[in-house]
Structure formats: structure tokens, C-alpha cells
Amino acid sequence: MKIIPTSSKPHGGTTLPTLPFTKNKPMITLTEFTSHSVQPALLEKHSTTLKWLSATIHWKSEVAFFQKTLKNQMRTDLPSDVKREFEYFDNQFVYLTEEAIEDLRKKLRNQESRLARMFETKSEWDAQYYKEHDSLMEDATKLSDLIIKLIDSHRRWITKLNSQNSIV
């Protein structure tokens, strides 16, 4: 499917070149299948999943920011215990951006696709879906808590190092 922009002129009126973007596999969306009565609980699950998907985008950006600032502060003349702490935080940030957040995003997208298929087939009472959704939301909450704690810990550690003049 080719995506064709309706206008190549942004707000300022400048003409921009259009690019032939292609989409390999169209994602089924919930809004395509709302011609029948929808269970409010499923709409709530849809909304919650979309909020978590949005949060994962924010997390990736935030973690990348902290990882970049960490790398900018790393020096070769630091004591070995400080270097170990740098490596610890760097490893945590890499794990979060390359594995944990991406894994959760994949599961959330799969959950959305499954929900859309439920609407498409009008089989809104898949008990397994409800169990998996609740478990996935718990995983998202745990990952959110982990990220918040790690960033808070990183901030406190950097503040401590700055007060000790260990890094400049």
C-alpha cells in the first residue's frame, strides 16, 4: 500500500518533495470494526493499550537521553568504582531500550491486533484475551516503575558524583 500525501505544502506554504513510502503489512485497527455494539470493557482495554504504546515511545526517548548524558560524562581517568557504576547504568539503559521496551511494544501491538480481529469476527468474549491483557498491563506497570526507579537512581548518583567533584 502506498501512502500518498494529500498536500505537499506544510503550514508555511513551501512545497516539499513527496517520497514514495510503502507499508509492508497494514495493521488492523479497532476503528474499522465499530459497526456493531462494542463492549465498553474492550474499548477501555483498547484505550489503555494505546496509552502504554505511547508511553513506550516516551520511555525510549527518555532512556536514550540519559544514556547519552552518561556517555558524555564518562572519562578514562575516573576511579574504577565510578567506572563500574557508569557501566552498570549504561548496561541498564541498553537493556531497556534494546530489549525490555521493544519486547513490551511488540506484545502491545500484538494485543491490539488480536483485539481488532476479535471485533472483525465479532467474538468479543475471548476469556484468554482478557487474562493476557491484564497480565500485559501488569508487565507495563512494572516496566514503568523500573524505568522511574532507574532514572531516579541515576540522577541521585550523578548529583552525588558532581558534589564530590568526581566528574565535571
Coordinates of N, CA, C and O in Angstrom, one line a residue:
M1 N 0.8 -1.2 0.0 CA 0.0 0.0 0.0 C 0.9 1.2 0.0 O 1.8 1.4 0.8
K2 N 0.7 2.1 -0.9 CA 1.5 3.4 -1.0 C 0.7 4.5 -0.2 O -0.5 4.6 -0.3
I3 N 1.5 5.2 0.5 CA 0.9 6.3 1.3 C 1.1 7.6 0.4 O 2.3 7.9 0.2
I4 N 0.1 8.2 0.0 CA 0.2 9.4 -0.8 C -0.3 10.6 0.0 O -1.5 10.6 0.4
P5 N 0.6 11.6 0.2 CA 0.1 12.8 1.0 C -0.9 13.6 0.2 O -0.8 13.6 -1.0
T6 N -1.9 14.1 0.9 CA -2.9 14.9 0.2 C -2.4 16.3 -0.2 O -2.9 16.9 -1.1
S7 N -1.4 16.8 0.5 CA -0.8 18.0 0.1 C 0.7 18.0 0.5 O 1.1 17.4 1.5
S8 N 1.5 18.5 -0.4 CA 2.9 18.6 -0.1 C 3.3 19.9 0.5 O 4.5 20.2 0.5
K9 N 2.3 20.8 0.8 CA 2.6 22.1 1.3 C 2.3 22.1 2.8 O 1.2 22.0 3.2
P10 N 3.4 22.3 3.7 CA 3.1 22.4 5.1 C 2.5 23.8 5.4 O 2.2 24.6 4.5
H11 N 2.3 24.1 6.6 CA 1.7 25.3 7.0 C 2.3 26.6 6.4 O 1.5 27.5 6.1
G12 N 3.6 26.6 6.2 CA 4.2 27.8 5.6 C 4.0 27.9 4.1 O 4.4 28.9 3.5
G13 N 3.4 26.9 3.5 CA 3.2 27.0 2.0 C 4.3 26.5 1.2 O 4.2 26.5 0.0
T14 N 5.5 26.2 1.8 CA 6.6 25.7 1.0 C 6.3 24.3 0.5 O 5.8 23.5 1.1
T15 N 6.7 24.1 -0.8 CA 6.5 22.8 -1.4 C 7.6 21.9 -1.0 O 8.8 22.2 -1.1
L16 N 7.2 20.7 -0.5 CA 8.2 19.7 -0.1 C 8.1 18.5 -1.1 O 7.0 18.2 -1.6
P17 N 9.2 17.9 -1.4 CA 9.2 16.7 -2.2 C 8.5 15.6 -1.5 O 8.6 15.4 -0.3
T18 N 7.7 14.8 -2.3 CA 7.0 13.7 -1.7 C 7.8 12.5 -1.9 O 8.5 12.3 -2.9
L19 N 7.8 11.6 -0.9 CA 8.5 10.3 -1.0 C 7.6 9.2 -1.2 O 6.5 9.2 -0.5
P20 N 7.9 8.2 -1.9 CA 7.0 7.0 -2.1 C 7.2 6.0 -0.9 O 7.9 5.1 -1.0
F21 N 6.5 6.3 0.2 CA 6.6 5.4 1.3 C 5.7 4.2 1.0 O 4.6 4.3 0.5
T22 N 6.2 3.0 1.4 CA 5.3 1.8 1.3 C 5.2 1.2 2.6 O 6.1 1.2 3.5
K23 N 4.1 0.5 2.8 CA 3.8 -0.1 4.1 C 3.7 -1.6 3.8 O 2.9 -2.0 2.9
N24 N 4.5 -2.4 4.4 CA 4.5 -3.8 4.1 C 3.2 -4.6 4.5 O 2.7 -5.3 3.8
K25 N 2.8 -4.3 5.7 CA 1.6 -5.1 6.2 C 0.7 -4.1 6.9 O 1.1 -3.5 8.0
P26 N -0.5 -3.8 6.4 CA -1.4 -2.9 7.1 C -1.8 -3.5 8.4 O -2.2 -4.6 8.6
M27 N -1.8 -2.6 9.5 CA -2.3 -3.0 10.8 C -3.8 -2.9 10.9 O -4.3 -1.9 10.4
I28 N -4.4 -3.9 11.4 CA -5.9 -3.9 11.6 C -6.1 -2.9 12.7 O -5.5 -3.0 13.8
T29 N -7.1 -2.0 12.5 CA -7.3 -1.0 13.6 C -8.7 -1.2 14.1 O -9.6 -1.7 13.4
L30 N -8.9 -0.9 15.4 CA -10.2 -1.0 16.0 C -11.3 -0.2 15.4 O -12.4 -0.7 15.3
T31 N -11.0 1.0 14.9 CA -12.0 1.8 14.3 C -12.6 1.3 13.0 O -13.7 1.7 12.6
E32 N -12.0 0.3 12.4 CA -12.5 -0.3 11.2 C -13.7 -1.2 11.5 O -14.5 -1.5 10.6
F33 N -13.9 -1.6 12.8 CA -14.9 -2.6 13.1 C -15.9 -2.2 14.2 O -16.2 -2.9 15.0
T34 N -16.3 -1.0 14.1 CA -17.2 -0.5 15.2 C -18.6 -0.3 14.7 O -19.4 0.4 15.2
S35 N -19.0 -1.1 13.7 CA -20.4 -1.0 13.2 C -21.4 -1.7 14.1 O -22.6 -1.6 13.9
H36 N -20.9 -2.6 15.0 CA -21.9 -3.2 15.9 C -21.6 -2.7 17.4 O -20.6 -2.0 17.6
S37 N -22.4 -3.1 18.3 CA -22.3 -2.7 19.6 C -21.0 -3.2 20.2 O -20.7 -4.4 20.2
V38 N -20.2 -2.3 20.8 CA -18.9 -2.7 21.3 C -19.0 -2.7 22.8 O -19.6 -1.9 23.5
Q39 N -18.4 -3.8 23.4 CA -18.4 -3.9 24.9 C -17.5 -2.7 25.4 O -16.4 -2.6 25.0
P40 N -18.0 -2.0 26.4 CA -17.2 -0.9 27.0 C -15.9 -1.3 27.6 O -14.9 -0.6 27.5
A41 N -15.9 -2.6 28.1 CA -14.7 -3.1 28.7 C -13.6 -3.2 27.6 O -12.4 -3.0 27.9
L42 N -14.0 -3.6 26.4 CA -13.0 -3.8 25.4 C -12.5 -2.4 24.9 O -11.3 -2.3 24.6
L43 N -13.4 -1.4 24.8 CA -12.9 -0.1 24.5 C -11.9 0.4 25.5 O -11.0 1.1 25.1
E44 N -12.2 0.2 26.8 CA -11.3 0.6 27.8 C -9.9 -0.1 27.7 O -8.9 0.5 27.8
K45 N -9.9 -1.4 27.3 CA -8.7 -2.1 27.1 C -7.9 -1.6 25.9 O -6.7 -1.4 26.0
H46 N -8.7 -1.2 24.9 CA -8.0 -0.6 23.7 C -7.4 0.7 24.1 O -6.2 0.9 23.7
S47 N -8.1 1.5 24.8 CA -7.6 2.8 25.2 C -6.3 2.7 26.1 O -5.3 3.4 25.9
T48 N -6.4 1.8 27.0 CA -5.2 1.5 27.9 C -4.0 1.0 27.1 O -2.9 1.5 27.4
T49 N -4.2 0.1 26.2 CA -3.1 -0.4 25.4 C -2.5 0.8 24.6 O -1.2 0.9 24.5
L50 N -3.3 1.6 24.0 CA -2.8 2.8 23.2 C -2.0 3.7 24.1 O -0.9 4.2 23.7
K51 N -2.4 3.9 25.4 CA -1.7 4.8 26.3 C -0.3 4.2 26.6 O 0.7 4.9 26.6
W52 N -0.3 2.9 26.8 CA 1.0 2.2 27.1 C 1.9 2.3 25.9 O 3.1 2.4 26.0
L53 N 1.4 2.1 24.7 CA 2.2 2.2 23.5 C 2.8 3.6 23.4 O 4.0 3.7 23.1
S54 N 2.0 4.6 23.7 CA 2.5 6.0 23.7 C 3.6 6.1 24.7 O 4.7 6.8 24.5
A55 N 3.4 5.5 25.9 CA 4.4 5.6 27.0 C 5.7 5.0 26.6 O 6.8 5.5 26.9
T56 N 5.7 3.9 25.8 CA 6.9 3.3 25.4 C 7.8 4.1 24.5 O 9.0 4.1 24.6
I57 N 7.1 4.9 23.7 CA 7.8 5.9 22.8 C 8.5 6.9 23.7 O 9.7 7.2 23.5
H58 N 7.8 7.4 24.7 CA 8.4 8.4 25.6 C 9.6 7.8 26.4 O 10.6 8.4 26.5
W59 N 9.4 6.6 26.8 CA 10.5 5.9 27.6 C 11.8 5.8 26.8 O 12.8 6.0 27.3
K60 N 11.6 5.3 25.5 CA 12.8 5.1 24.7 C 13.5 6.4 24.5 O 14.8 6.5 24.6
S61 N 12.8 7.5 24.3 CA 13.4 8.8 24.2 C 14.1 9.3 25.5 O 15.2 9.7 25.5
E62 N 13.4 9.1 26.6 CA 14.0 9.5 27.9 C 15.2 8.6 28.2 O 16.2 9.2 28.7
V63 N 15.2 7.4 28.1 CA 16.3 6.5 28.4 C 17.5 6.8 27.5 O 18.6 6.9 27.9
A64 N 17.2 7.1 26.2 CA 18.3 7.4 25.2 C 18.9 8.7 25.7 O 20.2 8.9 25.6
F65 N 18.2 9.7 26.2 CA 18.7 11.0 26.7 C 19.7 10.7 27.8 O 20.8 11.2 27.9
F66 N 19.2 9.9 28.8 CA 20.1 9.7 30.0 C 21.3 8.9 29.6 O 22.4 9.1 30.1
Q67 N 21.2 8.0 28.6 CA 22.3 7.2 28.2 C 23.3 8.1 27.5 O 24.5 8.0 27.7
K68 N 22.8 9.0 26.7 CA 23.7 10.0 26.0 C 24.5 10.9 27.0 O 25.7 11.1 26.9
T69 N 23.7 11.4 28.0 CA 24.4 12.2 29.0 C 25.4 11.4 29.8 O 26.5 11.9 30.2
L70 N 25.1 10.2 30.1 CA 26.0 9.3 30.8 C 27.3 9.1 30.0 O 28.4 9.3 30.5
K71 N 27.2 8.8 28.7 CA 28.4 8.6 27.9 C 29.2 9.9 27.8 O 30.4 9.9 27.7
N72 N 28.5 11.1 27.7 CA 29.2 12.3 27.7 C 30.0 12.6 28.9 O 31.0 13.4 28.9
Q73 N 29.6 12.1 30.0 CA 30.3 12.3 31.3 C 31.4 11.3 31.6 O 32.2 11.5 32.5
M74 N 31.4 10.2 30.9 CA 32.4 9.2 31.1 C 33.8 9.6 30.7 O 34.0 10.2 29.6
R75 N 34.8 9.4 31.6 CA 36.2 9.8 31.2 C 37.0 8.6 31.6 O 36.7 7.7 32.4
T76 N 38.2 8.5 31.0 CA 39.1 7.4 31.2 C 39.8 7.5 32.6 O 40.3 6.5 33.1
D77 N 39.9 8.7 33.1 CA 40.7 8.9 34.4 C 39.8 8.8 35.6 O 40.3 9.1 36.7
L78 N 38.7 8.2 35.5 CA 37.8 8.0 36.7 C 38.2 6.8 37.5 O 38.8 5.9 36.9
P79 N 38.0 6.9 38.8 CA 38.3 5.7 39.6 C 37.5 4.5 39.2 O 36.4 4.6 38.6
S80 N 38.0 3.3 39.4 CA 37.4 2.1 38.9 C 36.0 1.8 39.5 O 35.1 1.3 38.8
D81 N 35.8 2.2 40.7 CA 34.4 2.0 41.3 C 33.4 3.0 40.6 O 32.3 2.6 40.3
V82 N 33.8 4.1 40.2 CA 33.0 5.1 39.4 C 32.7 4.5 38.0 O 31.6 4.6 37.5
K83 N 33.8 4.0 37.4 CA 33.6 3.4 36.1 C 32.6 2.2 36.1 O 31.8 2.1 35.2
R84 N 32.7 1.4 37.2 CA 31.7 0.3 37.3 C 30.3 0.8 37.4 O 29.4 0.2 36.8
E85 N 30.1 1.9 38.1 CA 28.8 2.5 38.2 C 28.3 3.0 36.8 O 27.2 2.8 36.4
F86 N 29.2 3.6 36.1 CA 28.9 4.1 34.7 C 28.5 2.9 33.9 O 27.5 2.9 33.1
E87 N 29.2 1.8 33.9 CA 28.9 0.6 33.2 C 27.6 0.0 33.6 O 26.8 -0.5 32.7
Y88 N 27.3 0.0 34.9 CA 26.1 -0.5 35.3 C 24.9 0.2 34.7 O 24.0 -0.4 34.2
F89 N 24.9 1.6 34.8 CA 23.8 2.4 34.3 C 23.8 2.2 32.8 O 22.7 2.1 32.2
D90 N 24.9 2.2 32.1 CA 24.9 2.0 30.6 C 24.3 0.7 30.3 O 23.4 0.7 29.3
N91 N 24.6 -0.4 30.9 CA 24.1 -1.7 30.7 C 22.5 -1.7 30.9 O 21.8 -2.3 30.1
Q92 N 22.1 -1.0 31.9 CA 20.7 -1.0 32.2 C 19.9 -0.2 31.1 O 18.9 -0.6 30.7
F93 N 20.5 0.9 30.7 CA 19.9 1.7 29.6 C 19.8 0.9 28.3 O 18.8 1.0 27.6
V94 N 20.9 0.2 28.0 CA 20.9 -0.6 26.8 C 19.8 -1.7 26.9 O 19.1 -1.9 25.9
Y95 N 19.8 -2.4 28.0 CA 18.8 -3.4 28.2 C 17.4 -2.9 28.0 O 16.5 -3.5 27.3
L96 N 17.1 -1.7 28.6 CA 15.8 -1.1 28.5 C 15.4 -0.8 27.1 O 14.3 -1.1 26.6
T97 N 16.3 -0.1 26.4 CA 16.0 0.4 25.0 C 16.0 -0.7 24.0 O 15.1 -0.7 23.1
E98 N 16.9 -1.6 24.1 CA 17.0 -2.6 23.0 C 16.2 -3.9 23.3 O 15.9 -4.7 22.4
E99 N 15.9 -4.2 24.6 CA 15.1 -5.4 24.8 C 13.8 -5.2 25.5 O 12.7 -5.5 25.0
A100 N 13.8 -4.6 26.7 CA 12.6 -4.6 27.5 C 11.5 -3.7 26.9 O 10.4 -4.2 26.8
I101 N 11.8 -2.5 26.5 CA 10.8 -1.7 25.9 C 10.3 -2.2 24.6 O 9.1 -2.2 24.3
E102 N 11.3 -2.7 23.7 CA 10.9 -3.2 22.4 C 10.0 -4.5 22.6 O 9.0 -4.7 21.8
D103 N 10.3 -5.3 23.6 CA 9.6 -6.5 23.8 C 8.1 -6.1 24.2 O 7.2 -6.7 23.7
L104 N 8.0 -5.2 25.1 CA 6.7 -4.7 25.5 C 5.9 -4.1 24.4 O 4.7 -4.4 24.2
R105 N 6.6 -3.3 23.5 CA 5.9 -2.7 22.4 C 5.4 -3.8 21.5 O 4.2 -3.7 21.0
K106 N 6.2 -4.8 21.2 CA 5.7 -5.9 20.4 C 4.5 -6.6 20.9 O 3.5 -6.9 20.2
K107 N 4.5 -6.9 22.2 CA 3.4 -7.5 22.9 C 2.1 -6.6 22.8 O 1.0 -7.1 22.6
L108 N 2.3 -5.3 23.0 CA 1.2 -4.4 23.0 C 0.6 -4.3 21.6 O -0.7 -4.3 21.4
R109 N 1.4 -4.3 20.6 CA 0.9 -4.2 19.2 C 0.2 -5.5 18.8 O -0.9 -5.5 18.2
N110 N 0.7 -6.7 19.3 CA 0.1 -8.0 19.1 C -1.3 -8.0 19.8 O -2.3 -8.5 19.2
Q111 N -1.4 -7.4 21.0 CA -2.6 -7.4 21.7 C -3.6 -6.5 21.0 O -4.8 -6.9 20.9
E112 N -3.2 -5.4 20.4 CA -4.1 -4.5 19.6 C -4.6 -5.3 18.4 O -5.8 -5.2 18.0
S113 N -3.7 -6.0 17.7 CA -4.1 -6.7 16.5 C -5.1 -7.8 16.9 O -6.1 -8.0 16.1
R114 N -4.9 -8.5 18.0 CA -5.8 -9.5 18.4 C -7.2 -8.9 18.8 O -8.2 -9.5 18.4
L115 N -7.2 -7.8 19.4 CA -8.4 -7.1 19.7 C -9.2 -6.7 18.5 O -10.4 -6.9 18.4
A116 N -8.5 -6.2 17.5 CA -9.1 -5.9 16.2 C -9.7 -7.1 15.5 O -10.8 -7.0 15.0
R117 N -9.0 -8.2 15.6 CA -9.5 -9.5 15.0 C -10.8 -9.9 15.7 O -11.7 -10.4 15.1
M118 N -10.8 -9.7 17.1 CA -12.0 -10.0 17.8 C -13.2 -9.2 17.4 O -14.3 -9.7 17.2
F119 N -13.0 -8.0 17.1 CA -14.0 -7.1 16.6 C -14.4 -7.5 15.2 O -15.6 -7.5 14.8
E120 N -13.4 -7.9 14.4 CA -13.7 -8.3 13.0 C -14.6 -9.5 12.9 O -15.5 -9.6 12.1
T121 N -14.3 -10.5 13.8 CA -15.1 -11.7 13.9 C -16.3 -11.6 14.8 O -17.0 -12.6 15.0
K122 N -16.4 -10.5 15.5 CA -17.5 -10.2 16.5 C -17.5 -11.3 17.6 O -18.5 -11.7 18.1
S123 N -16.3 -11.7 18.0 CA -16.1 -12.7 19.1 C -15.4 -11.9 20.3 O -14.3 -12.1 20.5
E124 N -16.2 -11.1 21.0 CA -15.7 -10.2 22.0 C -15.6 -10.9 23.4 O -15.3 -10.2 24.3
W125 N -15.8 -12.2 23.4 CA -15.8 -12.8 24.7 C -14.7 -13.8 24.9 O -14.8 -14.9 25.5
D126 N -13.5 -13.6 24.3 CA -12.4 -14.4 24.4 C -11.7 -14.3 25.8 O -11.0 -13.3 26.1
A127 N -12.0 -15.2 26.7 CA -11.6 -15.1 28.1 C -10.0 -15.1 28.1 O -9.5 -14.4 29.0
Q128 N -9.4 -15.8 27.3 CA -7.9 -15.8 27.3 C -7.4 -14.4 27.0 O -6.4 -14.0 27.5
Y129 N -8.0 -13.7 26.1 CA -7.6 -12.3 25.7 C -7.6 -11.5 27.0 O -6.7 -10.7 27.3
Y130 N -8.7 -11.6 27.8 CA -8.8 -10.7 29.0 C -7.7 -11.0 29.9 O -7.1 -10.1 30.5
K131 N -7.4 -12.3 30.1 CA -6.3 -12.7 31.1 C -5.0 -12.2 30.6 O -4.2 -11.6 31.4
E132 N -4.7 -12.4 29.3 CA -3.4 -11.9 28.8 C -3.3 -10.4 28.8 O -2.2 -9.9 29.1
H133 N -4.4 -9.7 28.5 CA -4.4 -8.3 28.6 C -4.0 -7.8 30.0 O -3.2 -6.9 30.1
D134 N -4.7 -8.3 31.0 CA -4.5 -7.9 32.3 C -3.0 -8.2 32.7 O -2.4 -7.3 33.4
S135 N -2.5 -9.3 32.3 CA -1.1 -9.6 32.6 C -0.1 -8.7 31.9 O 0.9 -8.2 32.5
L136 N -0.4 -8.3 30.7 CA 0.4 -7.4 29.9 C 0.4 -6.0 30.6 O 1.4 -5.3 30.6
M137 N -0.8 -5.6 31.1 CA -0.9 -4.3 31.7 C 0.0 -4.3 33.0 O 0.6 -3.3 33.3
E138 N 0.0 -5.4 33.7 CA 0.8 -5.5 34.9 C 2.3 -5.4 34.5 O 3.1 -4.8 35.2
D139 N 2.7 -6.1 33.4 CA 4.1 -6.0 32.9 C 4.4 -4.6 32.6 O 5.6 -4.1 32.9
A140 N 3.5 -3.9 31.9 CA 3.8 -2.5 31.5 C 4.0 -1.6 32.8 O 4.9 -0.8 32.8
T141 N 3.2 -1.8 33.8 CA 3.3 -1.1 35.0 C 4.6 -1.4 35.7 O 5.3 -0.4 36.2
K142 N 5.0 -2.6 35.7 CA 6.3 -3.0 36.4 C 7.5 -2.4 35.6 O 8.4 -1.9 36.2
L143 N 7.4 -2.4 34.3 CA 8.5 -1.8 33.5 C 8.5 -0.3 33.7 O 9.6 0.3 33.9
S144 N 7.4 0.4 33.8 CA 7.3 1.8 34.1 C 8.0 2.1 35.4 O 8.8 3.0 35.5
D145 N 7.6 1.3 36.4 CA 8.2 1.5 37.8 C 9.7 1.3 37.7 O 10.5 2.1 38.4
L146 N 10.2 0.3 37.0 CA 11.6 0.0 36.9 C 12.3 1.2 36.3 O 13.4 1.7 36.7
I147 N 11.8 1.8 35.2 CA 12.4 2.9 34.5 C 12.5 4.1 35.4 O 13.5 4.8 35.5
I148 N 11.4 4.4 36.1 CA 11.3 5.5 37.0 C 12.4 5.4 38.1 O 13.1 6.3 38.4
K149 N 12.5 4.2 38.7 CA 13.5 4.0 39.7 C 14.9 4.1 39.2 O 15.8 4.6 39.9
L150 N 15.1 3.5 38.0 CA 16.5 3.6 37.5 C 16.9 5.0 37.2 O 18.0 5.4 37.5
I151 N 16.0 5.8 36.6 CA 16.3 7.2 36.3 C 16.5 8.0 37.5 O 17.5 8.8 37.6
D152 N 15.7 7.7 38.5 CA 15.9 8.4 39.8 C 17.2 8.1 40.4 O 17.9 8.9 40.9
S153 N 17.5 6.8 40.4 CA 18.8 6.3 41.0 C 20.0 7.0 40.2 O 21.0 7.4 40.8
H154 N 19.9 7.0 38.9 CA 20.9 7.6 38.1 C 21.1 9.1 38.4 O 22.2 9.6 38.5
R155 N 20.0 9.8 38.5 CA 20.0 11.3 38.9 C 20.7 11.5 40.2 O 21.6 12.4 40.4
R156 N 20.3 10.7 41.2 CA 21.0 10.8 42.6 C 22.4 10.5 42.5 O 23.2 11.2 43.1
W157 N 22.8 9.5 41.7 CA 24.2 9.1 41.6 C 25.0 10.2 40.9 O 26.1 10.6 41.4
I158 N 24.5 10.8 39.9 CA 25.2 11.9 39.2 C 25.3 13.1 40.1 O 26.4 13.7 40.1
T159 N 24.3 13.4 40.8 CA 24.3 14.5 41.7 C 25.4 14.3 42.8 O 26.2 15.2 43.1
K160 N 25.5 13.1 43.3 CA 26.5 12.7 44.3 C 27.9 12.9 43.7 O 28.8 13.5 44.3
L161 N 28.1 12.4 42.5 CA 29.4 12.5 41.9 C 29.8 14.0 41.6 O 30.9 14.4 41.8
N162 N 28.8 14.7 41.2 CA 29.1 16.2 41.0 C 29.4 16.9 42.3 O 30.3 17.7 42.3
S163 N 28.8 16.5 43.3 CA 29.1 17.2 44.6 C 30.5 16.8 45.1 O 31.1 17.5 45.9
Q164 N 30.9 15.6 44.7 CA 32.2 15.1 45.2 C 33.3 15.5 44.1 O 34.5 15.1 44.3
N165 N 32.9 16.2 43.1 CA 33.8 16.6 42.0 C 34.5 15.4 41.4 O 35.6 15.5 40.9
S166 N 33.8 14.3 41.3 CA 34.3 13.1 40.7 C 34.2 13.2 39.2 O 35.0 12.6 38.4
I167 N 33.2 14.0 38.7 CA 33.1 14.2 37.3 C 32.8 15.7 37.1 O 32.4 16.4 38.0
V168 N 33.2 16.2 35.9 CA 33.0 17.6 35.6 C 32.2 17.7 34.3 O 32.4 17.0 33.4

